[in-house]
Coordinates of C-alpha atoms and ligand atoms in Angstrom, one line a residue:
Chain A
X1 CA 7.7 77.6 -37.7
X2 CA 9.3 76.6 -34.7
X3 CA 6.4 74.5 -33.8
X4 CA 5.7 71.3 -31.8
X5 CA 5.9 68.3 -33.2
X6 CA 2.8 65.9 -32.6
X7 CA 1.9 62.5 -34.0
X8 CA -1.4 61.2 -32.7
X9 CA -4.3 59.2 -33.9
X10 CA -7.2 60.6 -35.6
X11 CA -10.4 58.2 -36.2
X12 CA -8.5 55.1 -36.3
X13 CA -5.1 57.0 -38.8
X14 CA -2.1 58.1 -37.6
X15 CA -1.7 61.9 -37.8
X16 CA 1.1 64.1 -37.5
X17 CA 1.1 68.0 -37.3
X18 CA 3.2 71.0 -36.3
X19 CA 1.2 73.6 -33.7
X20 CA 2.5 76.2 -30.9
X21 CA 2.1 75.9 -27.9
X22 CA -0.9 77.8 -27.4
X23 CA -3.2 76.3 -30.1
X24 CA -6.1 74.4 -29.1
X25 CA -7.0 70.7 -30.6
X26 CA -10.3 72.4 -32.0
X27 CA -7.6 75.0 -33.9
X28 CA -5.0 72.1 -35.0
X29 CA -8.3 69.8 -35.9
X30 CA -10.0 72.6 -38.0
X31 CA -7.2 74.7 -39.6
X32 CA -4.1 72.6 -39.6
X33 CA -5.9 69.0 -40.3
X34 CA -9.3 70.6 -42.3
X35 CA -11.5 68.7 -39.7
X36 CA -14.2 71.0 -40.4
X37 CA -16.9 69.1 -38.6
X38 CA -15.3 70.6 -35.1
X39 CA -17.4 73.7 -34.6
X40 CA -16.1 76.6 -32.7
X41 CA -19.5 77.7 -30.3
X42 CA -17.9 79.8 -27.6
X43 CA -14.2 78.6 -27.1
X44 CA -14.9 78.5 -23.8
X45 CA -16.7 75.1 -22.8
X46 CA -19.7 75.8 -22.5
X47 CA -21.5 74.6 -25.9
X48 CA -20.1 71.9 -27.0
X49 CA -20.3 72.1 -30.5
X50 CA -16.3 71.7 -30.1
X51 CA -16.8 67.9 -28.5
X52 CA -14.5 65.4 -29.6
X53 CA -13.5 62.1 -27.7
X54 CA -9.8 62.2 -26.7
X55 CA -9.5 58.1 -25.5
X56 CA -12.4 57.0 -23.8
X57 CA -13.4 60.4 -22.7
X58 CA -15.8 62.8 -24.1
X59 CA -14.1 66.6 -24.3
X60 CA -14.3 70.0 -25.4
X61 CA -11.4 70.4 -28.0
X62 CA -11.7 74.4 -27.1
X63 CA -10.1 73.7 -24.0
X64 CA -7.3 71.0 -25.0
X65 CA -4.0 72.4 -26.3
X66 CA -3.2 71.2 -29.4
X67 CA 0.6 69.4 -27.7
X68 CA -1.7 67.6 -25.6
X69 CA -3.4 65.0 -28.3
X70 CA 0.8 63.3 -28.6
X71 CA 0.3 59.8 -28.5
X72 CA -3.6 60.0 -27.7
X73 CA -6.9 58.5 -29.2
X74 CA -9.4 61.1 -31.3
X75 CA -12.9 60.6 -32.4
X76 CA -14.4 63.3 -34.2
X77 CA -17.5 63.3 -36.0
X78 CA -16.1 62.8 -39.4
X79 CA -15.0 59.2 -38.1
X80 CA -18.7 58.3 -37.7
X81 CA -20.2 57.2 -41.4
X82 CA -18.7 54.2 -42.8
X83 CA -18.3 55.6 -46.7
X84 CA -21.5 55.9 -47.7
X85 CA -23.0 54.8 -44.5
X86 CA -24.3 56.8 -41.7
X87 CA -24.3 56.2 -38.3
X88 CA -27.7 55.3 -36.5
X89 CA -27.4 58.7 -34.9
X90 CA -27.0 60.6 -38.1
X91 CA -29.7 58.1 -39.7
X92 CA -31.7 59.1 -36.6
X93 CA -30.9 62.7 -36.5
X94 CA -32.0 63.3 -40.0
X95 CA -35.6 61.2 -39.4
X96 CA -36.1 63.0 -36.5
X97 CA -35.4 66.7 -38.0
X98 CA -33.2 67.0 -35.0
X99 CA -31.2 69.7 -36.4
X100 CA -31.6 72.9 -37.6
X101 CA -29.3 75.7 -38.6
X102 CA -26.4 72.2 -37.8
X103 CA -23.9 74.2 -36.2
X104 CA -24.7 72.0 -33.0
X105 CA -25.2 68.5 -34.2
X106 CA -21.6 67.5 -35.0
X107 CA -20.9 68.0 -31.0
X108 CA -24.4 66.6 -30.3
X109 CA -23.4 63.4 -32.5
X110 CA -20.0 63.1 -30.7
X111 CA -21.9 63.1 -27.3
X112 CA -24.5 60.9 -28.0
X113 CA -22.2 58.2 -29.5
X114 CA -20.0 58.3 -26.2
X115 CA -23.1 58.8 -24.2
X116 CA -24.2 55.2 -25.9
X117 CA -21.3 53.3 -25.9
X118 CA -20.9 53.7 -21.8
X119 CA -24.7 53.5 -21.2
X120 CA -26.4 51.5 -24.5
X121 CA -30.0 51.7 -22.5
X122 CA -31.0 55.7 -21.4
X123 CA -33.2 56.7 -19.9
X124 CA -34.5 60.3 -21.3
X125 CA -33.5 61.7 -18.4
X126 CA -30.2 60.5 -18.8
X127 CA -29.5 61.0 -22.4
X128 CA -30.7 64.9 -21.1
X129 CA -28.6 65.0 -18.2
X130 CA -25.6 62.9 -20.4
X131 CA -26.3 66.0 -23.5
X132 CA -26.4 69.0 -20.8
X133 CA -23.2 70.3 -21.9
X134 CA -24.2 70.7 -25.7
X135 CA -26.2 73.7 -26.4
X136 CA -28.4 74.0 -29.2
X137 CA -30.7 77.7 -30.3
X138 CA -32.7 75.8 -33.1
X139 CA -34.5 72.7 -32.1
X140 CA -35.8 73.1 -28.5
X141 CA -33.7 69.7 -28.0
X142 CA -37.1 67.2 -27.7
X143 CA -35.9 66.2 -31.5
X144 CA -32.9 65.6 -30.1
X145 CA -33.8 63.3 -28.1
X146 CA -36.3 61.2 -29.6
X147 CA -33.3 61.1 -32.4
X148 CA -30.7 59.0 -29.6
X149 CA -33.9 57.3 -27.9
X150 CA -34.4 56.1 -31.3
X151 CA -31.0 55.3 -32.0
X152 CA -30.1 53.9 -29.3
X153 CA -33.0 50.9 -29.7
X154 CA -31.3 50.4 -33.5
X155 CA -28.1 49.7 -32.3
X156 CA -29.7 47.4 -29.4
X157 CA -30.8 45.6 -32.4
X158 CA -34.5 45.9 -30.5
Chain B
X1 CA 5.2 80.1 -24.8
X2 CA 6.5 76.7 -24.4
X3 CA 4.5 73.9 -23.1
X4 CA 6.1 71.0 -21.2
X5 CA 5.1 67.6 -20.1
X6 CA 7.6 66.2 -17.5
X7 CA 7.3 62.7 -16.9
X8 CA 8.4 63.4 -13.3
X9 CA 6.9 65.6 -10.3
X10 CA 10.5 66.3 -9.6
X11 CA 11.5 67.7 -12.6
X12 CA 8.2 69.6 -12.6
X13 CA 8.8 71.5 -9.1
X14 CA 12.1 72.6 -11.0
X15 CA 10.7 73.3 -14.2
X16 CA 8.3 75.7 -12.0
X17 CA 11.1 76.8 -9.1
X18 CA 13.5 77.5 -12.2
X19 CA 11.0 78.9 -14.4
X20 CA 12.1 82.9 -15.2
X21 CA 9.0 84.5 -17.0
X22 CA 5.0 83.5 -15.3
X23 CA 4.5 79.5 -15.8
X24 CA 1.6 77.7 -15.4
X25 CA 0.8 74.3 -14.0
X26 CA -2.0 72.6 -16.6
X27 CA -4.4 69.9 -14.9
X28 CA -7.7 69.8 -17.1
X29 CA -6.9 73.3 -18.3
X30 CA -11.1 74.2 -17.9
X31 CA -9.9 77.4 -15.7
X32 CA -6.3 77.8 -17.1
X33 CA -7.1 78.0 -20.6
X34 CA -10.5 79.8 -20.1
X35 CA -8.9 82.6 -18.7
X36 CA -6.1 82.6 -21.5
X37 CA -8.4 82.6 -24.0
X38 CA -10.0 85.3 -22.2
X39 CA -6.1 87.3 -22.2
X40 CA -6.6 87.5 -18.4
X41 CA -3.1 85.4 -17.8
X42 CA -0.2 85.1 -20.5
X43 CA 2.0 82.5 -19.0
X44 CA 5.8 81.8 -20.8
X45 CA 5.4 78.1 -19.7
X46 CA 3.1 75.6 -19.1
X47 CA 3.8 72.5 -17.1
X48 CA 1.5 69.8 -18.0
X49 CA 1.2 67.6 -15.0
X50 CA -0.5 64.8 -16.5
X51 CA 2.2 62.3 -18.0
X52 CA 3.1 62.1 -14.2
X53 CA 1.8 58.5 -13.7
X54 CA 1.7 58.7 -9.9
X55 CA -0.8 62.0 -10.1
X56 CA -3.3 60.2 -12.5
X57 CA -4.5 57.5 -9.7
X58 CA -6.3 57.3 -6.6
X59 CA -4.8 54.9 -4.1
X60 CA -5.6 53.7 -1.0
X61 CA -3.5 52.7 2.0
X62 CA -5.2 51.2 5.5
X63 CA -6.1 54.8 7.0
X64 CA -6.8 57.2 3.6
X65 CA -7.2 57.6 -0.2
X66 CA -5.0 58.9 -2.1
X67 CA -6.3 61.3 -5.1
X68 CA -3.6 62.2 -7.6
X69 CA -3.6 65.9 -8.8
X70 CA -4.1 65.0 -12.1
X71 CA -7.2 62.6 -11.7
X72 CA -10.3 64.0 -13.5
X73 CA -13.6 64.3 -11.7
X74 CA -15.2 61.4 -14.1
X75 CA -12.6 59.1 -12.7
X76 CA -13.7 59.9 -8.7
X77 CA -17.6 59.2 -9.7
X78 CA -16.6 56.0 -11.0
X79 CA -14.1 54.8 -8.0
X80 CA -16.9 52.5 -5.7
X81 CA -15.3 52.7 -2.9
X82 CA -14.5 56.5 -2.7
X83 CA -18.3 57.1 -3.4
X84 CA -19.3 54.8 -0.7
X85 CA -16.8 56.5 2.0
X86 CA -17.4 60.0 0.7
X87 CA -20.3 60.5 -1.5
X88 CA -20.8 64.1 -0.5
X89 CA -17.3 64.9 -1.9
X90 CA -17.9 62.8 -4.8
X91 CA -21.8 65.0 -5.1
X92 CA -19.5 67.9 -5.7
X93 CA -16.9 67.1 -7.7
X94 CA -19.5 65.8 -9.8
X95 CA -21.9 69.3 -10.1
X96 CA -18.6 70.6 -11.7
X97 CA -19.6 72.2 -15.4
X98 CA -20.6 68.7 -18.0
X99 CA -19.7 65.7 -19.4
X100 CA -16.9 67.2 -21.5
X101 CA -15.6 69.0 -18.8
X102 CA -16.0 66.6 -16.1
X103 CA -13.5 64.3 -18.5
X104 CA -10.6 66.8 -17.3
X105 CA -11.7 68.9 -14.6
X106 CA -9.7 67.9 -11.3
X107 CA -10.4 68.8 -8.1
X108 CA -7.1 70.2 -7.0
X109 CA -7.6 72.7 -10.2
X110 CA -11.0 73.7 -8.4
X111 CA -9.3 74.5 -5.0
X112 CA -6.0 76.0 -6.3
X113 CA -8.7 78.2 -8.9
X114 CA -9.6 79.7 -5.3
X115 CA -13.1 80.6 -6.9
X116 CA -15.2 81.2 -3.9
X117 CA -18.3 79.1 -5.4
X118 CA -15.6 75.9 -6.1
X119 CA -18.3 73.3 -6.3
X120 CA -15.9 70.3 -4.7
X121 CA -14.2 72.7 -2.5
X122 CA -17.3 72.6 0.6
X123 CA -17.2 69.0 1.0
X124 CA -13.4 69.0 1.1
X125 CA -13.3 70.6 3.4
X126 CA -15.8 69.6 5.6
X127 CA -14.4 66.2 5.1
X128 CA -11.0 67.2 6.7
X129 CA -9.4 66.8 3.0
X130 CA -5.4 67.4 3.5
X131 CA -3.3 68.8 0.2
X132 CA 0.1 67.2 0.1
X133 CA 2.3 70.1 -1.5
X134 CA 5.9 69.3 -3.2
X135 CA 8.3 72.2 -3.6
X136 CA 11.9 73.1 -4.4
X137 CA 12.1 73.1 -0.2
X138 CA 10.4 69.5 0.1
X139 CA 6.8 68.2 1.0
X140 CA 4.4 69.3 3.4
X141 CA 0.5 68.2 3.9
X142 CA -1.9 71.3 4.8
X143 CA -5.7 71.3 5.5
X144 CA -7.2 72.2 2.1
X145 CA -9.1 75.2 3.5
X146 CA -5.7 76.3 4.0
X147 CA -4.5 76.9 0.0
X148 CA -7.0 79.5 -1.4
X149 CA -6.2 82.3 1.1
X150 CA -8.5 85.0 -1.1
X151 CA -10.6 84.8 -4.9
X152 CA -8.2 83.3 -7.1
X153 CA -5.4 83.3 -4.9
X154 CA -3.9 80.1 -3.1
X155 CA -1.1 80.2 -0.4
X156 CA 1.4 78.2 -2.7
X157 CA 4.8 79.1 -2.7
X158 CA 6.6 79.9 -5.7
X159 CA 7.5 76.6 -7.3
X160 CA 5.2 74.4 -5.1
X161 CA 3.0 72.0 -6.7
X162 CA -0.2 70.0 -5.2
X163 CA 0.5 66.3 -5.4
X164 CA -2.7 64.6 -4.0
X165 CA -5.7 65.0 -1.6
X166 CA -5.7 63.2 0.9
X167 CA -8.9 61.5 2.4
X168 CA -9.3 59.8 5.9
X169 CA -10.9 56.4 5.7
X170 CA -14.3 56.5 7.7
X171 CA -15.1 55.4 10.7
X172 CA -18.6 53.2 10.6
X173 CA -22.0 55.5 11.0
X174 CA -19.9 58.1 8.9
X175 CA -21.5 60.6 5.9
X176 CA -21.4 63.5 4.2
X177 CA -23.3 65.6 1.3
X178 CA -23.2 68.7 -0.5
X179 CA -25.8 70.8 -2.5
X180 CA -25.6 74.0 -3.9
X181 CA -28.1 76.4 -5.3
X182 CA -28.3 77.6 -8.8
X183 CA -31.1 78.9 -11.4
X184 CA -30.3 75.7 -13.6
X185 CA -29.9 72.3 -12.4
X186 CA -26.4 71.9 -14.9
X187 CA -23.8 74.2 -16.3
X188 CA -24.0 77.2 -13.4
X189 CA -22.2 78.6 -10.9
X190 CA -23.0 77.9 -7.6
X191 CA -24.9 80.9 -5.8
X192 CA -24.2 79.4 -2.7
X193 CA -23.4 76.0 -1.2
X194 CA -23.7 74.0 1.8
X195 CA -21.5 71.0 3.0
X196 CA -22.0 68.5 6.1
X197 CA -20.1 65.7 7.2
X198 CA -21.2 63.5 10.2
X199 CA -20.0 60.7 12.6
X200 CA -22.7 59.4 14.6
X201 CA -22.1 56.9 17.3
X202 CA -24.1 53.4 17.8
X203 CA -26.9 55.4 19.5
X204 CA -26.9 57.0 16.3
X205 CA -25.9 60.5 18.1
X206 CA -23.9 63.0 16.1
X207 CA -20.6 62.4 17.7
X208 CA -18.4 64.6 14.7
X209 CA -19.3 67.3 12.7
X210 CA -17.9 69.4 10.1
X211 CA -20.0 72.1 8.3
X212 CA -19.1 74.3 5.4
X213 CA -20.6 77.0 3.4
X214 CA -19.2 77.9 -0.3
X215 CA -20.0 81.5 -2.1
X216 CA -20.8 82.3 1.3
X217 CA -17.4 84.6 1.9
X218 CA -13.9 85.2 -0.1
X219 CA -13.1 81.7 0.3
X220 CA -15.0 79.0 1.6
X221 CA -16.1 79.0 5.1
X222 CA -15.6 76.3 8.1
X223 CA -18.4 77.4 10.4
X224 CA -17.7 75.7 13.7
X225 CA -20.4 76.7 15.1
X226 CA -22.7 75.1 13.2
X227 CA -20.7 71.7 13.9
X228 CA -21.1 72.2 17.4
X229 CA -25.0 72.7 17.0
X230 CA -25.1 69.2 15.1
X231 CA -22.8 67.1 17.9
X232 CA -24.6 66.3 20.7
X233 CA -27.8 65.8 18.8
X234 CA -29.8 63.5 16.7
X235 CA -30.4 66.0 13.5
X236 CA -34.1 66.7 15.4
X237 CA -35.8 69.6 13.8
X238 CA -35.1 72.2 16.6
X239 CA -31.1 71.6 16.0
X240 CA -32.2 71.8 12.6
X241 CA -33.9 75.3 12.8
X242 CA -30.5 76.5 15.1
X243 CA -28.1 75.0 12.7
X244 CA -29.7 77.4 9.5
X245 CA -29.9 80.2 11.7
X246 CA -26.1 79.9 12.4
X247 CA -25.1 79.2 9.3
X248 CA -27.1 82.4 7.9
X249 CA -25.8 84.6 10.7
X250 CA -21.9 83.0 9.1
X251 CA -22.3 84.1 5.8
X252 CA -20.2 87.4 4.5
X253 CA -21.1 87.1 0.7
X254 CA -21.8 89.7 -1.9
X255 CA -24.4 91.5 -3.2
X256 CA -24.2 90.8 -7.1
X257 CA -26.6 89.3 -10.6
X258 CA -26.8 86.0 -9.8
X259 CA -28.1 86.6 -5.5
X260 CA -28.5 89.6 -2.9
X261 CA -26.7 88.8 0.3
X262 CA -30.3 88.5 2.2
X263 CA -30.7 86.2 -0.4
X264 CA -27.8 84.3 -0.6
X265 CA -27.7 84.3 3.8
X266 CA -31.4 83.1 4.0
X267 CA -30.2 79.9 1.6
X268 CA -27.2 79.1 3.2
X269 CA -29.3 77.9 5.9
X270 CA -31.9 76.1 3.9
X271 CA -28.9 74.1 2.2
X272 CA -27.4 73.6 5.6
X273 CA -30.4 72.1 6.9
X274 CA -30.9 69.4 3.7
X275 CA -27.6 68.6 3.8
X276 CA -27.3 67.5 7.5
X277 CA -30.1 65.4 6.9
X278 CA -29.0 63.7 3.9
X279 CA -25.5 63.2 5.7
X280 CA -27.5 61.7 8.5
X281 CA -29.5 59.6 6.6
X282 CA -26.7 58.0 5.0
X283 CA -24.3 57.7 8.0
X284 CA -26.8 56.0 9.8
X285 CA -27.1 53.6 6.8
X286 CA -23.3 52.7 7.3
Ligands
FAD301 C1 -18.1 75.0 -19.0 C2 -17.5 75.1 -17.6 C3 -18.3 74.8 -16.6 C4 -17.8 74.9 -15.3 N1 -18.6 74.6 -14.2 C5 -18.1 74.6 -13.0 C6 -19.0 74.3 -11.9 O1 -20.2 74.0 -12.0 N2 -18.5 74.3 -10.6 C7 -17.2 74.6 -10.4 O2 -16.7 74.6 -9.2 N3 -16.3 74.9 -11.4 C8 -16.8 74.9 -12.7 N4 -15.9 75.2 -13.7 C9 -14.6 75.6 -13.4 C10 -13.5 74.5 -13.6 O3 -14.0 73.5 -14.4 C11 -13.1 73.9 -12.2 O4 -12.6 74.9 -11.4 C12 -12.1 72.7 -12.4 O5 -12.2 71.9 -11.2 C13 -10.7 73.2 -12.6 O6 -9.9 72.0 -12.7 P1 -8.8 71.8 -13.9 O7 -8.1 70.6 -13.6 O8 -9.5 71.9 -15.2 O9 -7.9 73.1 -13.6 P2 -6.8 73.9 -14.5 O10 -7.5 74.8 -15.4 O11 -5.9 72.9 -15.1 O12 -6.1 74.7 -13.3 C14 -6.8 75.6 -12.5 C15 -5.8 76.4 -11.7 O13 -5.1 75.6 -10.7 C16 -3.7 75.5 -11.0 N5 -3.3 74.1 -10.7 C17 -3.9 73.0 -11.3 N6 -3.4 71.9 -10.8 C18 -2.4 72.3 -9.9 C19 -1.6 71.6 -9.0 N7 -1.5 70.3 -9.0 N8 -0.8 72.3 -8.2 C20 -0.8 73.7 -8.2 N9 -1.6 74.4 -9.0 C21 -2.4 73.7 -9.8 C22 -3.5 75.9 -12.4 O14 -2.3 76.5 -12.7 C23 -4.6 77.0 -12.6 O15 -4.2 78.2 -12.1 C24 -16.4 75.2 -15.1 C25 -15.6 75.4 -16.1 C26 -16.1 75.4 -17.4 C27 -15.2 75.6 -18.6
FES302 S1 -16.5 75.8 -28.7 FE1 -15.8 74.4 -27.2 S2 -17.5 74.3 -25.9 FE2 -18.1 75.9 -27.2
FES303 S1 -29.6 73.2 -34.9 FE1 -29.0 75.3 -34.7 S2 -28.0 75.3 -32.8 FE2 -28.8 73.3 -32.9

């Protein structure tokens, strides 16, 4: 294939992959790299069951081409668990029953952990506001919440 | 399709002059690659203008700021001193989609989208925002209300790209704000929008006044009239009640799910009137 070539960095290892020009990140991350925790909701924005963080900024990998990740940062949620270990989030998440069917959550986790790390103190109203962009048909989002409210006082150590 | 990232604004005005099939110019790609997805637009190229360091900054010289085409919205809401000098054009940049898409979204992508309901585009424009342009003829620096000339067209020559916004630096007892209306507080499309930017003088007298209306008409409207209602006056409730009625009577929108002109003329002027307040309110703060 007379692809491009791209070598990037994907939870903390280097990565290297062939795409066209046309393929998203969430298409390269889930087909080409079997990053299957990268759910396709709508392919257009407006879920974000796609999120990933591309350096320090939380995206939707629908709308990245796939060229663009060359010489970039990725997070996705399969760099959250340490082995065995889960994440406060996921710890929290699973307490808190805040998932359902779980085609949501993987974007929901993504979100919350960047939502933390630039704001380690929410308010609800904030983690709500800060979430806005991930849509979920299953929980009615309150779990959600009480899930990163919880969280978020774990990894305060309070 | 080939996708290219110059490192240069040079090479990518020749990239785009030279370019034979459609090419594309890709900021945060939340329109662009929407409406690809969508098959609406096949481009042959696309020019990714973000490895161009100087369109990734905002920079400010004694009498404006700079905004680089390529800066995303996040970046504006955290810049202090833009929010202090312009927090009504910050208020709009910010209302643009979420998180994940205010992490690319720019706001020249929003005016050069030429959607009607552009949430930053109002408070541009009311702010006397100025697009520097760079083509295969040279540069030239237009009012912004001057690039999106119908819905989703913009008066850019082939092979011309936008470099930066260009914001005055304020004068003191200056402000500005923008609201729009929409069923949901996040992730809509504004129904309509209202955007007001003041001067007062030490009396605390509107001296300067710029109002604009967005998914009000094809583009976004610069209603003079209503400016001239607000100068002169001290943002009293009878200017108020004259500047909504204007603004209403300004409006050409459409008829269509989401508002009924009536509708969508009656709010105009409500927004009009909360936003000359709030602008008010802050520029006599400063
Ligand atoms: C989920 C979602 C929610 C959204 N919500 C809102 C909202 O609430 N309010 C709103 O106003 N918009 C909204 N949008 C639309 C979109 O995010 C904005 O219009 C955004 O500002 C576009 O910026 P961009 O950098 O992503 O543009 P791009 O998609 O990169 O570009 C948009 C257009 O401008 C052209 N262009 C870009 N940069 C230049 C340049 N420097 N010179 C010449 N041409 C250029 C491109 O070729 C393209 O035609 C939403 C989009 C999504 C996906
Ligand atoms: S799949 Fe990307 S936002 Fe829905
Ligand atoms: S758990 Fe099903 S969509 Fe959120």
């Amino acid at each position: 294939m007379a692809g491009i070539a791209v070598s990037t960095t994907i939870n903390g290892d280097h990565a290297e992959f062939l795409c066209h020009p046309d393929e998203t990140l969430l298409e390269v991350l889930r087909e080409r790299l079997g990053l299957m925790g990268v759910k396709e909701g709508c392919g257009t924005g407006d879920c974000g069951a796609c999120s990933v963080i591309l350096d320090d900024r939380l995206v939707c990998s629908c709308l990245v081409l796939g060229a663009e990740a060359e010489g970039r940062q990725i997070a996705t949620v399969e760099g959250m668990a340490q082995g065995d270990r889960l994440h406060p989030l996921q710890q929290k998440f699973l307490e808190h029953a805040a998932l359902q069917c779980g085609i949501c959550t993987p974007g929901f986790l993504i979100a919350a952990k960047d939502l933390l790390a630039k704001n380690p103190d929410p308010t609800e109203e904030e983690i709500r506001f800060g979430l806005a962009g991930n849509l979920c048909r299953c929980t009615g989002y309150d779990k959600i919440v009480r899930a990163v409210q919880d969280a978020a006082s774990v990894m305060r150590g309070a | 399709m080939r996708y290219i990232r110059p490192s240069s604004l040079e090479d990518a005005v020749g990239l785009l002059a030279e370019a034979s099939g459609k090419a594309a110019i890709l900021a945060g790609g939340s329109d662009l690659l929407v409406r690809m997805k969508g098959g609406f637009i096949e481009p042959d190229l696309i020019i990714d203008i973000k490895a161009i360091d100087a369109l990734g900054r905002i920079t400010e010289s004694d009498d404006c700021f700079v905004i680089g085409a390529a800066v995303p919205c996040a970046v504006l809401g955290e810049n202090t001193a833009l929010r202090h000098a312009w927090p009504g054009v910050v208020e709009g940049a910010k209302l643009i989609g979420s998180k994940q898409v205010q992490g690319r979204c720019t706001i020249v992508g929003n005016l050069c989208n030429a959607s009607p309901a552009a949430d930053s585009v109002p408070a541009l424009v009311a702010a006397g925002a100025k697009a520097v342009i760079k083509g295969p003829a040279g540069s030239r620096t237009i009012a912004v209300e001057m690039v999106p000339v119908a819905p989703g067209k913009t008066s850019l020559a082939p092979g011309e790209i936008i470099e930066a916004i260009l914001l005055d630096k304020r004068p003191p007892h200056s402000g500005d704000a923008y609201q729009r209306f929409t069923p949901r507080t996040e992730m809509d499309i504004a129904v309509v929008s209202a955007a007001v930017n003041l001067t007062l003088d030490d009396q605390g007298v509107v001296e300067k006044a710029r109002v604009a209306l967005g998914a009000a008409a094809p583009t976004v409207l610069l209603v003079e009239e209503a400016a001239n209602i607000l100068i002169g006056s001290r943002v009293d409730d009878s200017t108020l009640e004259r500047l909504a009625e204007v603004c209403s009577g300004a409006c050409r929108p459409i008829d269509d799910k989401r508002g009924t002109v009536e509708f969508r003329k009656k709010v105009a002027g409500v927004l009009a009137k909360r936003v000359a307040l709030t602008a008010y309110q802050r520029a006599g703060q400063k």
